[in-house]
PDB file of C-alpha atoms in Angstrom:
ATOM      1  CA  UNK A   1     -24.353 -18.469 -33.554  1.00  0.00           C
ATOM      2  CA  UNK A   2     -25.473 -15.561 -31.680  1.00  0.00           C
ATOM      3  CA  UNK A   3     -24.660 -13.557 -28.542  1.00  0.00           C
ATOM      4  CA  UNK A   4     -28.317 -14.584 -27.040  1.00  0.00           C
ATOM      5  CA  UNK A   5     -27.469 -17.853 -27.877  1.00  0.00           C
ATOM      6  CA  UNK A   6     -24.227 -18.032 -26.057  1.00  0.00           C
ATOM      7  CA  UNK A   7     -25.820 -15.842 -22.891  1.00  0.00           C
ATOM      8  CA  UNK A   8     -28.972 -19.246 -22.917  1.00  0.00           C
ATOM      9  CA  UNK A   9     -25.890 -21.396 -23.181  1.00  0.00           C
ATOM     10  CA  UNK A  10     -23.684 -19.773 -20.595  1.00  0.00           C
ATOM     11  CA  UNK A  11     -26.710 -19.489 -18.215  1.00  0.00           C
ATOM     12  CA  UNK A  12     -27.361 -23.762 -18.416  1.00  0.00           C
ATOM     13  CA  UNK A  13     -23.733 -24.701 -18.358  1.00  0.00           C
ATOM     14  CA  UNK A  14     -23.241 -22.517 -14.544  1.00  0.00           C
ATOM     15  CA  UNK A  15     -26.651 -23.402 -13.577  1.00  0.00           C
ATOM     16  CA  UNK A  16     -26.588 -27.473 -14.558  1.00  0.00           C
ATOM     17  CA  UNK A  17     -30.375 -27.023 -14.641  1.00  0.00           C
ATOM     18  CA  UNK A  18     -32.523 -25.830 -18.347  1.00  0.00           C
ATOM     19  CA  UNK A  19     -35.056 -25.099 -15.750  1.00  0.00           C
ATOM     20  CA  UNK A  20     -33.431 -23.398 -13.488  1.00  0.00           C
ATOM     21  CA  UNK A  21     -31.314 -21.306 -16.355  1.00  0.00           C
ATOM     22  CA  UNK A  22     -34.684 -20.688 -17.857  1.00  0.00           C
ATOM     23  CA  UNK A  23     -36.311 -19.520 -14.426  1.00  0.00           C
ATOM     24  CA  UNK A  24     -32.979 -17.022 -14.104  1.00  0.00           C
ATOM     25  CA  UNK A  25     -33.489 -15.919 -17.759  1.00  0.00           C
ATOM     26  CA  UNK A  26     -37.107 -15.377 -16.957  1.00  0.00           C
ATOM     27  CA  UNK A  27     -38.288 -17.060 -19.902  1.00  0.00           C
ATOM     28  CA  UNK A  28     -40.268 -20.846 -20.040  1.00  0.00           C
ATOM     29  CA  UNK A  29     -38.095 -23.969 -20.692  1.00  0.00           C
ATOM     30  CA  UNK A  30     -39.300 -25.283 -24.136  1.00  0.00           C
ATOM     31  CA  UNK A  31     -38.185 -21.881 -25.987  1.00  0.00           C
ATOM     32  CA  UNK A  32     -34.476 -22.288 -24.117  1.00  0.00           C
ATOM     33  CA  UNK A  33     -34.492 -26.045 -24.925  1.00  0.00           C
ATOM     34  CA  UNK A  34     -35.172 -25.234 -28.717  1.00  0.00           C
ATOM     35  CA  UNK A  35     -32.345 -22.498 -28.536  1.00  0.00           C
ATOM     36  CA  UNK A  36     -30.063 -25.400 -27.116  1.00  0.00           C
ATOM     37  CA  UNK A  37     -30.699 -27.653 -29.891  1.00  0.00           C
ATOM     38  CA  UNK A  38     -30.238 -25.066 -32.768  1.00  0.00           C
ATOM     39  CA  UNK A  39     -27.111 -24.247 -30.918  1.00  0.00           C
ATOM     40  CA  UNK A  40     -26.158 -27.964 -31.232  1.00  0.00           C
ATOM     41  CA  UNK A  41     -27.615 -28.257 -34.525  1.00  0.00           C
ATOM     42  CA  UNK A  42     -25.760 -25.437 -35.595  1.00  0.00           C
ATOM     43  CA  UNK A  43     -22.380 -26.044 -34.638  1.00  0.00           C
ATOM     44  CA  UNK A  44     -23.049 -29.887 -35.204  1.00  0.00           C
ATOM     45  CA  UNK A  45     -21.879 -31.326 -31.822  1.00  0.00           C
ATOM     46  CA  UNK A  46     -24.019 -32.169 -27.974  1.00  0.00           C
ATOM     47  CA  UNK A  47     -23.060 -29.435 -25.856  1.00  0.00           C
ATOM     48  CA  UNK A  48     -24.386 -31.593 -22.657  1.00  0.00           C
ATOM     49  CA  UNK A  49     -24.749 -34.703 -21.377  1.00  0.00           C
ATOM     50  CA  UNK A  50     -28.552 -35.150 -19.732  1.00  0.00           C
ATOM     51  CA  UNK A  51     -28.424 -36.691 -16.553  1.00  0.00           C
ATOM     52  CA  UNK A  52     -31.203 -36.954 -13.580  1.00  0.00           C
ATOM     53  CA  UNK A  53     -29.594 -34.404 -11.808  1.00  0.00           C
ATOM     54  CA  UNK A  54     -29.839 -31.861 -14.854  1.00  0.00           C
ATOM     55  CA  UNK A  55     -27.081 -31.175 -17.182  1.00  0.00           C
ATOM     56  CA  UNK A  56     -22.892 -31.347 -17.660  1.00  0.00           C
ATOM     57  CA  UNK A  57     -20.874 -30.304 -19.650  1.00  0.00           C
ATOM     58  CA  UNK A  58     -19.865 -32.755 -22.739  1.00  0.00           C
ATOM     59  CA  UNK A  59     -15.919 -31.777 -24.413  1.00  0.00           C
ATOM     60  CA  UNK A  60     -17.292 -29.838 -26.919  1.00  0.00           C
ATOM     61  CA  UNK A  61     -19.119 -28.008 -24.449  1.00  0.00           C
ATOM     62  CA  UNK A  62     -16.329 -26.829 -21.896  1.00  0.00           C
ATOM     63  CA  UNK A  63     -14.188 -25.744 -25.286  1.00  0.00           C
ATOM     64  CA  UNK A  64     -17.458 -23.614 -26.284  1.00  0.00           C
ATOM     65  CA  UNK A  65     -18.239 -22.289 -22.382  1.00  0.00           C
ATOM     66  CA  UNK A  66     -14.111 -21.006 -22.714  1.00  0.00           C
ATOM     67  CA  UNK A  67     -14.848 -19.656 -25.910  1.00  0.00           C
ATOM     68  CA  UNK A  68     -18.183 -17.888 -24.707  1.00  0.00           C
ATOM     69  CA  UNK A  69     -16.981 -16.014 -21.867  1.00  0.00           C
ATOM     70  CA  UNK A  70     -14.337 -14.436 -23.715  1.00  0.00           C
ATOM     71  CA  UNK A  71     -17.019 -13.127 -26.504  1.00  0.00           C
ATOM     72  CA  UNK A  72     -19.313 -12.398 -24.113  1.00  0.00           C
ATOM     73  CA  UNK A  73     -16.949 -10.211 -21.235  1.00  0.00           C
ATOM     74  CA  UNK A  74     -15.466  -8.773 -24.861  1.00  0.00           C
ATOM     75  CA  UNK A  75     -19.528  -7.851 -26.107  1.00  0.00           C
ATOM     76  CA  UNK A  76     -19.802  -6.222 -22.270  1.00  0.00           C
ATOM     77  CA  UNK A  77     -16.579  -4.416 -22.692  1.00  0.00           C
ATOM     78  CA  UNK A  78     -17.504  -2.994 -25.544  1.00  0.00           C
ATOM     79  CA  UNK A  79     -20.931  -1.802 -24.762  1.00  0.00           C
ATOM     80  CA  UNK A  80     -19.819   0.050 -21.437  1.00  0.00           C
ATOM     81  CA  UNK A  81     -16.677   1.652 -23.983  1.00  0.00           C
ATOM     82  CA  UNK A  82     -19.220   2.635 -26.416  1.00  0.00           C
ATOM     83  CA  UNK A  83     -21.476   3.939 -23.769  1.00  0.00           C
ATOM     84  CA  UNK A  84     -19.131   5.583 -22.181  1.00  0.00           C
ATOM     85  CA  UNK A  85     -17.199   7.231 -25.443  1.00  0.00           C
ATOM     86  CA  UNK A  86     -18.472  10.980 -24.697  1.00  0.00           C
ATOM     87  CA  UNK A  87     -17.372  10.450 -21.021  1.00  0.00           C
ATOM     88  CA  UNK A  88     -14.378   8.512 -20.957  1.00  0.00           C
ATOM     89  CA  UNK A  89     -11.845   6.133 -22.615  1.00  0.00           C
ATOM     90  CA  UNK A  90     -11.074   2.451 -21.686  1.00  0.00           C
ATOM     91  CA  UNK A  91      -7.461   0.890 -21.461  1.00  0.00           C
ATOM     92  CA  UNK A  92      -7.931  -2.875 -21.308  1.00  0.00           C
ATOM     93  CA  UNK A  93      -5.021  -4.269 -19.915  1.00  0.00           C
ATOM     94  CA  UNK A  94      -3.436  -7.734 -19.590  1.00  0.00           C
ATOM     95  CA  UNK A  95      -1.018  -8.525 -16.339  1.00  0.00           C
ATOM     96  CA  UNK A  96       0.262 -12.069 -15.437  1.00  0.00           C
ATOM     97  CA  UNK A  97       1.460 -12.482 -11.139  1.00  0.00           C
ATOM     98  CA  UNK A  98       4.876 -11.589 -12.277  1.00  0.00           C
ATOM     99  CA  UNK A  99       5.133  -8.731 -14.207  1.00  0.00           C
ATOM    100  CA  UNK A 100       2.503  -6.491 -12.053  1.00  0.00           C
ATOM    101  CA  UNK A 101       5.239  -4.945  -9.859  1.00  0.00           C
ATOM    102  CA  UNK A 102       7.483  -4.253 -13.045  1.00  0.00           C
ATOM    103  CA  UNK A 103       4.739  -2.430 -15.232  1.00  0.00           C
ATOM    104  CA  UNK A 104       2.892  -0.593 -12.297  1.00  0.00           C
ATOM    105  CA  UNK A 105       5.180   2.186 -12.278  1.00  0.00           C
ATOM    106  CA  UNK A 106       4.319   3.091 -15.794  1.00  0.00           C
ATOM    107  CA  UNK A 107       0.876   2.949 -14.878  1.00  0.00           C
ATOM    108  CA  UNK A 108       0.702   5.134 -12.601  1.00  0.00           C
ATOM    109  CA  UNK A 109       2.805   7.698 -14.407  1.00  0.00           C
ATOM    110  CA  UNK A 110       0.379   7.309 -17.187  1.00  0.00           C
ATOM    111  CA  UNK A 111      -2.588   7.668 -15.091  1.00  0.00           C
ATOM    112  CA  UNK A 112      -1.681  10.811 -13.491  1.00  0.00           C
ATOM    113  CA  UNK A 113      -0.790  12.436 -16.836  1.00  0.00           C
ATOM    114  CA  UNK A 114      -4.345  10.898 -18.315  1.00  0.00           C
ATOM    115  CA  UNK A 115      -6.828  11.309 -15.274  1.00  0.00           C
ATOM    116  CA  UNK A 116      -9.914  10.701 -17.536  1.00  0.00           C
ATOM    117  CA  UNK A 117      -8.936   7.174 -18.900  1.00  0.00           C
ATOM    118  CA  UNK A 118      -9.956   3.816 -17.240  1.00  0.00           C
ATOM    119  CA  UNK A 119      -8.333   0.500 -16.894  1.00  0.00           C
ATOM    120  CA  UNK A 120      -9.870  -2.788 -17.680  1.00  0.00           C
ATOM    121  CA  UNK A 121      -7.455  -5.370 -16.316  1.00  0.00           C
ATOM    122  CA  UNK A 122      -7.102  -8.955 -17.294  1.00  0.00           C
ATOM    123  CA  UNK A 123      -5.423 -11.154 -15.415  1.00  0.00           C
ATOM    124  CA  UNK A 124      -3.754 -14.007 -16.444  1.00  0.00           C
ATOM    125  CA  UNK A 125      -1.168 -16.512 -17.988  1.00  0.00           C
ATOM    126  CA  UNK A 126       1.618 -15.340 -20.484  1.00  0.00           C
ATOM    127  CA  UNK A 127      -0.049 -17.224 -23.183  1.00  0.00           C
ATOM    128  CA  UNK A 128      -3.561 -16.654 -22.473  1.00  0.00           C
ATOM    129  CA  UNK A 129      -2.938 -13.011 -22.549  1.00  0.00           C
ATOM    130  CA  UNK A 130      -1.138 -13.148 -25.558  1.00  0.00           C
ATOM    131  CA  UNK A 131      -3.929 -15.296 -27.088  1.00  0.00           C
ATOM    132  CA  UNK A 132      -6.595 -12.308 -25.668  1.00  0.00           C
ATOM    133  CA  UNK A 133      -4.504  -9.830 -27.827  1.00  0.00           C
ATOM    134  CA  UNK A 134      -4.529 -11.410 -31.312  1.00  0.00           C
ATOM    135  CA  UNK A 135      -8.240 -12.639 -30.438  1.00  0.00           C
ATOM    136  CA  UNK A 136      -8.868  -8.371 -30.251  1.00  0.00           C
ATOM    137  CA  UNK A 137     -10.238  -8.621 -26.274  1.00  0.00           C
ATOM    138  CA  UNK A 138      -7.572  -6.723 -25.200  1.00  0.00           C
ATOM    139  CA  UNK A 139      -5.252  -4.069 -26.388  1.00  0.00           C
ATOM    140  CA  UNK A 140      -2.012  -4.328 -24.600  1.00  0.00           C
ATOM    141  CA  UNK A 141      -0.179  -6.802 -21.715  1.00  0.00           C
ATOM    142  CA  UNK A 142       2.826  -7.288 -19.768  1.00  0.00           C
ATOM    143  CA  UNK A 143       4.038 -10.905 -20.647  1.00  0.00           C
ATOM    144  CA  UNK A 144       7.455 -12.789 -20.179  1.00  0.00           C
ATOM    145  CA  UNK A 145       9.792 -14.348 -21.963  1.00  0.00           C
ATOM    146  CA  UNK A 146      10.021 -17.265 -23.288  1.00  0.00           C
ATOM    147  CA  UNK A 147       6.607 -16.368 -25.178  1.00  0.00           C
ATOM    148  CA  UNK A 148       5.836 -16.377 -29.098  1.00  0.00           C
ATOM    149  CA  UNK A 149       5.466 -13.308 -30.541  1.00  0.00           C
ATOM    150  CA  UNK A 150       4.283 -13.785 -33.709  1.00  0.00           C
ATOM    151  CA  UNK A 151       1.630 -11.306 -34.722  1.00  0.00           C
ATOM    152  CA  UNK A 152       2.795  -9.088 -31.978  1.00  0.00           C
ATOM    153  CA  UNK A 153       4.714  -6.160 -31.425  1.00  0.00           C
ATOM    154  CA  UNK A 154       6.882  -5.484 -28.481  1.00  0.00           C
ATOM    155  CA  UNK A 155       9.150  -3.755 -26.427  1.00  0.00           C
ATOM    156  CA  UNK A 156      11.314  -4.951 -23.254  1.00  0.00           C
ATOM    157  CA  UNK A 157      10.726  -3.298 -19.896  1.00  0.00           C
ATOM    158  CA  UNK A 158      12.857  -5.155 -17.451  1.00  0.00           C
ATOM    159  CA  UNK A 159      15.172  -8.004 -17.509  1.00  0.00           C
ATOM    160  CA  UNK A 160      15.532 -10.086 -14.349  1.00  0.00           C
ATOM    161  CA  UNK A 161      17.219 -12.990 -13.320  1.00  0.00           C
ATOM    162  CA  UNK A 162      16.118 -16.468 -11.815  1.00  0.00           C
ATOM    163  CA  UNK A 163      16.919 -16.283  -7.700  1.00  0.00           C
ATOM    164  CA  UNK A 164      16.021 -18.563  -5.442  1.00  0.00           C
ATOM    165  CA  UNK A 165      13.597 -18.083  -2.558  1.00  0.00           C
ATOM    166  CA  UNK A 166      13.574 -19.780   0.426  1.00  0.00           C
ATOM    167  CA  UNK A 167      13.214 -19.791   4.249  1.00  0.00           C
ATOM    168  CA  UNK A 168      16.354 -19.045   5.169  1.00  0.00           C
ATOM    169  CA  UNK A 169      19.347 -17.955   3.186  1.00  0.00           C
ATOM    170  CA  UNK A 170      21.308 -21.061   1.282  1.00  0.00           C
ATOM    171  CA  UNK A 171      24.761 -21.714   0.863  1.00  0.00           C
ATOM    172  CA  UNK A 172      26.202 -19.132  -1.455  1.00  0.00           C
ATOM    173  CA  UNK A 173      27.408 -18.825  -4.386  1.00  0.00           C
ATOM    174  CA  UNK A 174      24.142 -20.638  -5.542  1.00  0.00           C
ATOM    175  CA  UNK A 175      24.416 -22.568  -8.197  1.00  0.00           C
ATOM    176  CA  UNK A 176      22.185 -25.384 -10.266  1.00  0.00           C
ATOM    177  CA  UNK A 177      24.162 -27.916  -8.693  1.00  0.00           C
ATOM    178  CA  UNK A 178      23.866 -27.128  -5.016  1.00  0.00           C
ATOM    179  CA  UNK A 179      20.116 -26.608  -5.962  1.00  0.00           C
ATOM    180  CA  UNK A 180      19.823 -29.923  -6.496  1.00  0.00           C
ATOM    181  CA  UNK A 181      20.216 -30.706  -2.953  1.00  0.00           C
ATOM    182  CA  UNK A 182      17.396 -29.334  -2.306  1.00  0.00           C
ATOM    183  CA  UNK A 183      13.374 -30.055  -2.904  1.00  0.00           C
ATOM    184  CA  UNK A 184      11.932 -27.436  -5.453  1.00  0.00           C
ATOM    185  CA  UNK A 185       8.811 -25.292  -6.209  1.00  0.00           C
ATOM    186  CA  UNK A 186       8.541 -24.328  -9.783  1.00  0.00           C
ATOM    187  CA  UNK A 187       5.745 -22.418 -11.317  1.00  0.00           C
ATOM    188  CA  UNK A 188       4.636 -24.359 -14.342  1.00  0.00           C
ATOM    189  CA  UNK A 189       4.952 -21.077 -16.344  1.00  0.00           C
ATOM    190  CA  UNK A 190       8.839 -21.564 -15.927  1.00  0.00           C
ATOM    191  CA  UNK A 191       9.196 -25.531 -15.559  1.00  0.00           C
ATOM    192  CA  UNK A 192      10.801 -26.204 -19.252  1.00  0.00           C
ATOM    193  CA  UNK A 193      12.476 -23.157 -19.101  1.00  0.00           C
ATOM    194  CA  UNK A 194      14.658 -23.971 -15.430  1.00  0.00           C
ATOM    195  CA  UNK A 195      14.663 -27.747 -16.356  1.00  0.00           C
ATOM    196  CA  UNK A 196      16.592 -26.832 -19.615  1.00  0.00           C
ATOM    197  CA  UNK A 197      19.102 -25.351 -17.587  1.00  0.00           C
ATOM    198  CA  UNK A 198      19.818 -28.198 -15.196  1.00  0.00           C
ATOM    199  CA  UNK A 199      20.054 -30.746 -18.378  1.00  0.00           C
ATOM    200  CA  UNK A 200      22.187 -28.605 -20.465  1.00  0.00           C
ATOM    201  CA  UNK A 201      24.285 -28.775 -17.432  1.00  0.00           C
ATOM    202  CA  UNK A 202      24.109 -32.644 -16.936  1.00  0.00           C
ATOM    203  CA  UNK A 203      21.885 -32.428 -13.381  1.00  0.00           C
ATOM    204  CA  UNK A 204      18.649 -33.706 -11.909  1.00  0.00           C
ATOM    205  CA  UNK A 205      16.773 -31.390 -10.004  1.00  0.00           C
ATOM    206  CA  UNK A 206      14.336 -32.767  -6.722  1.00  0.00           C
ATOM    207  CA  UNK A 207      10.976 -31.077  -8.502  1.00  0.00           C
ATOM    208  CA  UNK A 208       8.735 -31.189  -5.115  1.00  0.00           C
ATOM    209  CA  UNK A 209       5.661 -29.459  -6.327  1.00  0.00           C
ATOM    210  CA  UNK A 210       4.532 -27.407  -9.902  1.00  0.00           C
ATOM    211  CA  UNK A 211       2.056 -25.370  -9.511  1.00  0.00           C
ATOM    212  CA  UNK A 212       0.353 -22.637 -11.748  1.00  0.00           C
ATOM    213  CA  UNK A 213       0.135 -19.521  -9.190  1.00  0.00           C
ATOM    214  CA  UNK A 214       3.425 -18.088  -8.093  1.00  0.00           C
ATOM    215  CA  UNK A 215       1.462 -17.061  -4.882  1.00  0.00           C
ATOM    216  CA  UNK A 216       0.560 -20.977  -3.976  1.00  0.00           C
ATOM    217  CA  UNK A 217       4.691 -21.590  -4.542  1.00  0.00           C
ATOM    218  CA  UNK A 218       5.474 -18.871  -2.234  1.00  0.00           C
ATOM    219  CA  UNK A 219       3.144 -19.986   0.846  1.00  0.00           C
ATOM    220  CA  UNK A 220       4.380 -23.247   0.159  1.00  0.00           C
ATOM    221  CA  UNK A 221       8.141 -21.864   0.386  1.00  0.00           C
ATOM    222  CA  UNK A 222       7.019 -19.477   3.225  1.00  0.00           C
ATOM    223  CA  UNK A 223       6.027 -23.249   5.517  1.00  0.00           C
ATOM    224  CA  UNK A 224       9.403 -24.900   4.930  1.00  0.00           C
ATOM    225  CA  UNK A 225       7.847 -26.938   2.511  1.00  0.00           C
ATOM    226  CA  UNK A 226      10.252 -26.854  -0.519  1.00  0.00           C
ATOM    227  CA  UNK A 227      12.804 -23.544  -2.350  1.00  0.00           C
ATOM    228  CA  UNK A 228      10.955 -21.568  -5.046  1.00  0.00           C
ATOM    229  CA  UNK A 229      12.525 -20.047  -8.484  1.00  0.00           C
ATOM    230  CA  UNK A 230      11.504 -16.909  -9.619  1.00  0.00           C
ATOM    231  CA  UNK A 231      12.389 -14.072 -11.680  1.00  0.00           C
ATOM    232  CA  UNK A 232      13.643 -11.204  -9.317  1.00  0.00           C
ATOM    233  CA  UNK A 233      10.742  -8.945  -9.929  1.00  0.00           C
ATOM    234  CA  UNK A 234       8.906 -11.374  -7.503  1.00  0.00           C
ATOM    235  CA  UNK A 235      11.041  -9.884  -4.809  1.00  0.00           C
ATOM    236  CA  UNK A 236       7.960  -7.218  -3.465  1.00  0.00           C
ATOM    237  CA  UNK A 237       5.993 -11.094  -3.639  1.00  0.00           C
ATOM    238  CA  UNK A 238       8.335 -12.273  -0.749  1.00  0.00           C
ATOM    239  CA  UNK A 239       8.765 -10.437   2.506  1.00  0.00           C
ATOM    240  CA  UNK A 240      10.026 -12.218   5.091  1.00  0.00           C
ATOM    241  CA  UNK A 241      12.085 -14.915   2.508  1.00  0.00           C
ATOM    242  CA  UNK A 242      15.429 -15.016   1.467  1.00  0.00           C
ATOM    243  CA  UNK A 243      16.162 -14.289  -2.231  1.00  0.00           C
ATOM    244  CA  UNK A 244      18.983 -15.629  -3.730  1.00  0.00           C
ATOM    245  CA  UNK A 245      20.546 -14.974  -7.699  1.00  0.00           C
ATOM    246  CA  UNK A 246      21.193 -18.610  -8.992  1.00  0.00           C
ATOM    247  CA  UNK A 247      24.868 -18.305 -10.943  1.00  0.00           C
ATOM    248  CA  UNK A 248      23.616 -19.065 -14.045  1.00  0.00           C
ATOM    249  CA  UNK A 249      23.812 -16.581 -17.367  1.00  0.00           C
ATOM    250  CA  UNK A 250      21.080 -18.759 -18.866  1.00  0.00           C
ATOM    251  CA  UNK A 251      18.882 -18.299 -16.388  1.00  0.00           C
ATOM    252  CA  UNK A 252      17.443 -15.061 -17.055  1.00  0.00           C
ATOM    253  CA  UNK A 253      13.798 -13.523 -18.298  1.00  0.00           C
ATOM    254  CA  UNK A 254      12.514 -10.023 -19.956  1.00  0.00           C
ATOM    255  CA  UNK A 255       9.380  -8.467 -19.357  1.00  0.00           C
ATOM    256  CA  UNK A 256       7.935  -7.303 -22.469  1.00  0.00           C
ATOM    257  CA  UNK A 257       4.853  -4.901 -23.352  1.00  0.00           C
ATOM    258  CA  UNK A 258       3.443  -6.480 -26.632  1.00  0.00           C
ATOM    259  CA  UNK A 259       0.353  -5.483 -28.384  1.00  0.00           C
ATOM    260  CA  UNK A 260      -1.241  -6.418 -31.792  1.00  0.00           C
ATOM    261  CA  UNK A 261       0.726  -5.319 -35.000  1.00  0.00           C
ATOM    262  CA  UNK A 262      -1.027  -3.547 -37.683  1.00  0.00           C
ATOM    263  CA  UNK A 263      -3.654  -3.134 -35.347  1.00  0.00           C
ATOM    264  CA  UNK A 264      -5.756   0.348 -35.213  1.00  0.00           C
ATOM    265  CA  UNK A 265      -4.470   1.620 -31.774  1.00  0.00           C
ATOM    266  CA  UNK A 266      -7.157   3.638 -29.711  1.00  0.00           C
ATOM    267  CA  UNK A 267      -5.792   6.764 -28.052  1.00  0.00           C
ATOM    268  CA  UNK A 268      -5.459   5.535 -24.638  1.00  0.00           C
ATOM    269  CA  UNK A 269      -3.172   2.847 -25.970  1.00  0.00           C
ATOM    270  CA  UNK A 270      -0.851   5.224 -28.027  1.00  0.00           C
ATOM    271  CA  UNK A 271      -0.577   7.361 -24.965  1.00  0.00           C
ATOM    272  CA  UNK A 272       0.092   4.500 -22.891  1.00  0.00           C
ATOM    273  CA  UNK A 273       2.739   2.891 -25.014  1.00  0.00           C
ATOM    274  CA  UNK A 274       4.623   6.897 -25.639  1.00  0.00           C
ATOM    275  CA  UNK A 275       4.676   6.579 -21.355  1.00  0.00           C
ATOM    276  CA  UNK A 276       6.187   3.100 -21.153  1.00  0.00           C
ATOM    277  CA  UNK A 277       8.664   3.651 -24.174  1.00  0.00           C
ATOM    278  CA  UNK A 278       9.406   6.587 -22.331  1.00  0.00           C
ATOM    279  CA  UNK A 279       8.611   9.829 -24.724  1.00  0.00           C
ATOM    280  CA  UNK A 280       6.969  10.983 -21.693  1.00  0.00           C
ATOM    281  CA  UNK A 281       9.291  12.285 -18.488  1.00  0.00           C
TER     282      UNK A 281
END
């Protein structure tokens, strides 16, 4: 399997069209078509179904187009690092919705002390970002807890409880139980995590909504719609809300920095990790 390959295949899949891909690639469509079926060939699977309107998609297919713009954004990475070695250095960084506010101060400490170095940010899920390290496409990330750290080497920046965010302030103190008078938002992130909590304590919680971008739970929560639970490091997130602590010890979260172990660290990661473990005033 090569990188051309996976550019011909790319191309088709957002396309839907081997013509039109081909036209794009400026190349004819028989050459493509023959790349597409030693792709197939090689990996032993049909990458798309043939329709009349051009091309989808099959299962194999959508788990190779994942897997190809990973390689592929990693392959353009590298060539602009490479390219830029004499000139420059490259931080690629991983941040999930949560823990921007809670690492950005650390970045911009670093950044002033190392002018010359450039981010590459990735945004994302605690898991996929973890996944992005170990897979080598990028060197360091802000995740949270709960999150498996195997392979991985850490250290905590911030921990933060669960509050509730709502409207208008809710009867206080807040507990699980007087949550469950109310319809919730959770971010899917944090659904097994907060649903723990309630059953360990013998409730049933009114889940109104799960969704997978704190941002969507929060303009949900900002029409009336339903409460929100976040960590407290959302708090910049919610002007104009009411956050609340939720009285419950087991309801907390860390934001960690992790990066691979035993991994050859470029310099613009060493530095970076001496500012957030704080070597550097």
């Amino acid at each position: 399997m090569e990188i051309r390959q996976l550019e011909y295949f790319k191309e088709i899949a957002d396309t839907g069209s081997i013509n039109e891909a081909a036209r794009r690639l400026n190349m004819s469509q028989p050459p493509l078509s023959s790349q597409l079926r030693r792709l197939e060939d090689e990996l032993n699977v049909r990458l798309f179904e043939r329709t009349k309107k051009g091309v989808s998609l099959t299962e194999a297919g959508k788990l190779l187009y994942t897997h190809a713009e990973r390689i592929l954004d990693y392959t353009r990475s590298a060539a602009i690092e490479v390219s830029n070695a004499e000139k420059r250095q490259i931080l690629r960084l991983g941040l999930t919705p949560t823990t921007v506010t809670v690492l950005m101060p650390a970045i911009i400490r670093f950044s002033k002390q190392h002018p010359k170095i450039r981010f590459e940010v990735y945004d994302g899920s605690t898991f996929t970002l973890s996944d992005l390290i170990r897979e080598g496409v990028i060197e360091v990330s802000a995740v949270r807890t709960p999150v498996n750290l195997d392979g991985l080497e850490s250290i905590r920046l911030q921990e933060d409880a669960m509050v509730a965010v709502s409207p208008k302030p809710l009867s206080a103190p807040l507990t699980l139980a007087s949550l469950c008078s109310h319809p919730l938002i959770l971010y899917r992130r944090y659904e097994k995590f907060i649903l723990e909590a309630f059953k360990r304590n013998g409730l049933s919680p009114d889940i109104f909504c799960l969704c997978d971008d704190a941002r969507d739970a929060l303009l949900w929560t900002k029409n009336g719609l339903a409460v929100s639970i976040f960590p407290a490091s959302m708090a910049p997130w919610c002007e104009g809300l009411s956050l609340q602590e939720i009285a419950e010890d087991s309801l907390r979260t860390e934001t960690l920095l992790v990066w691979k172990k035993e991994k050859r660290q470029s310099e613009a990661l060493r530095e970076f990790l001496r500012v957030c473990k704080g070597d550097v005033p």
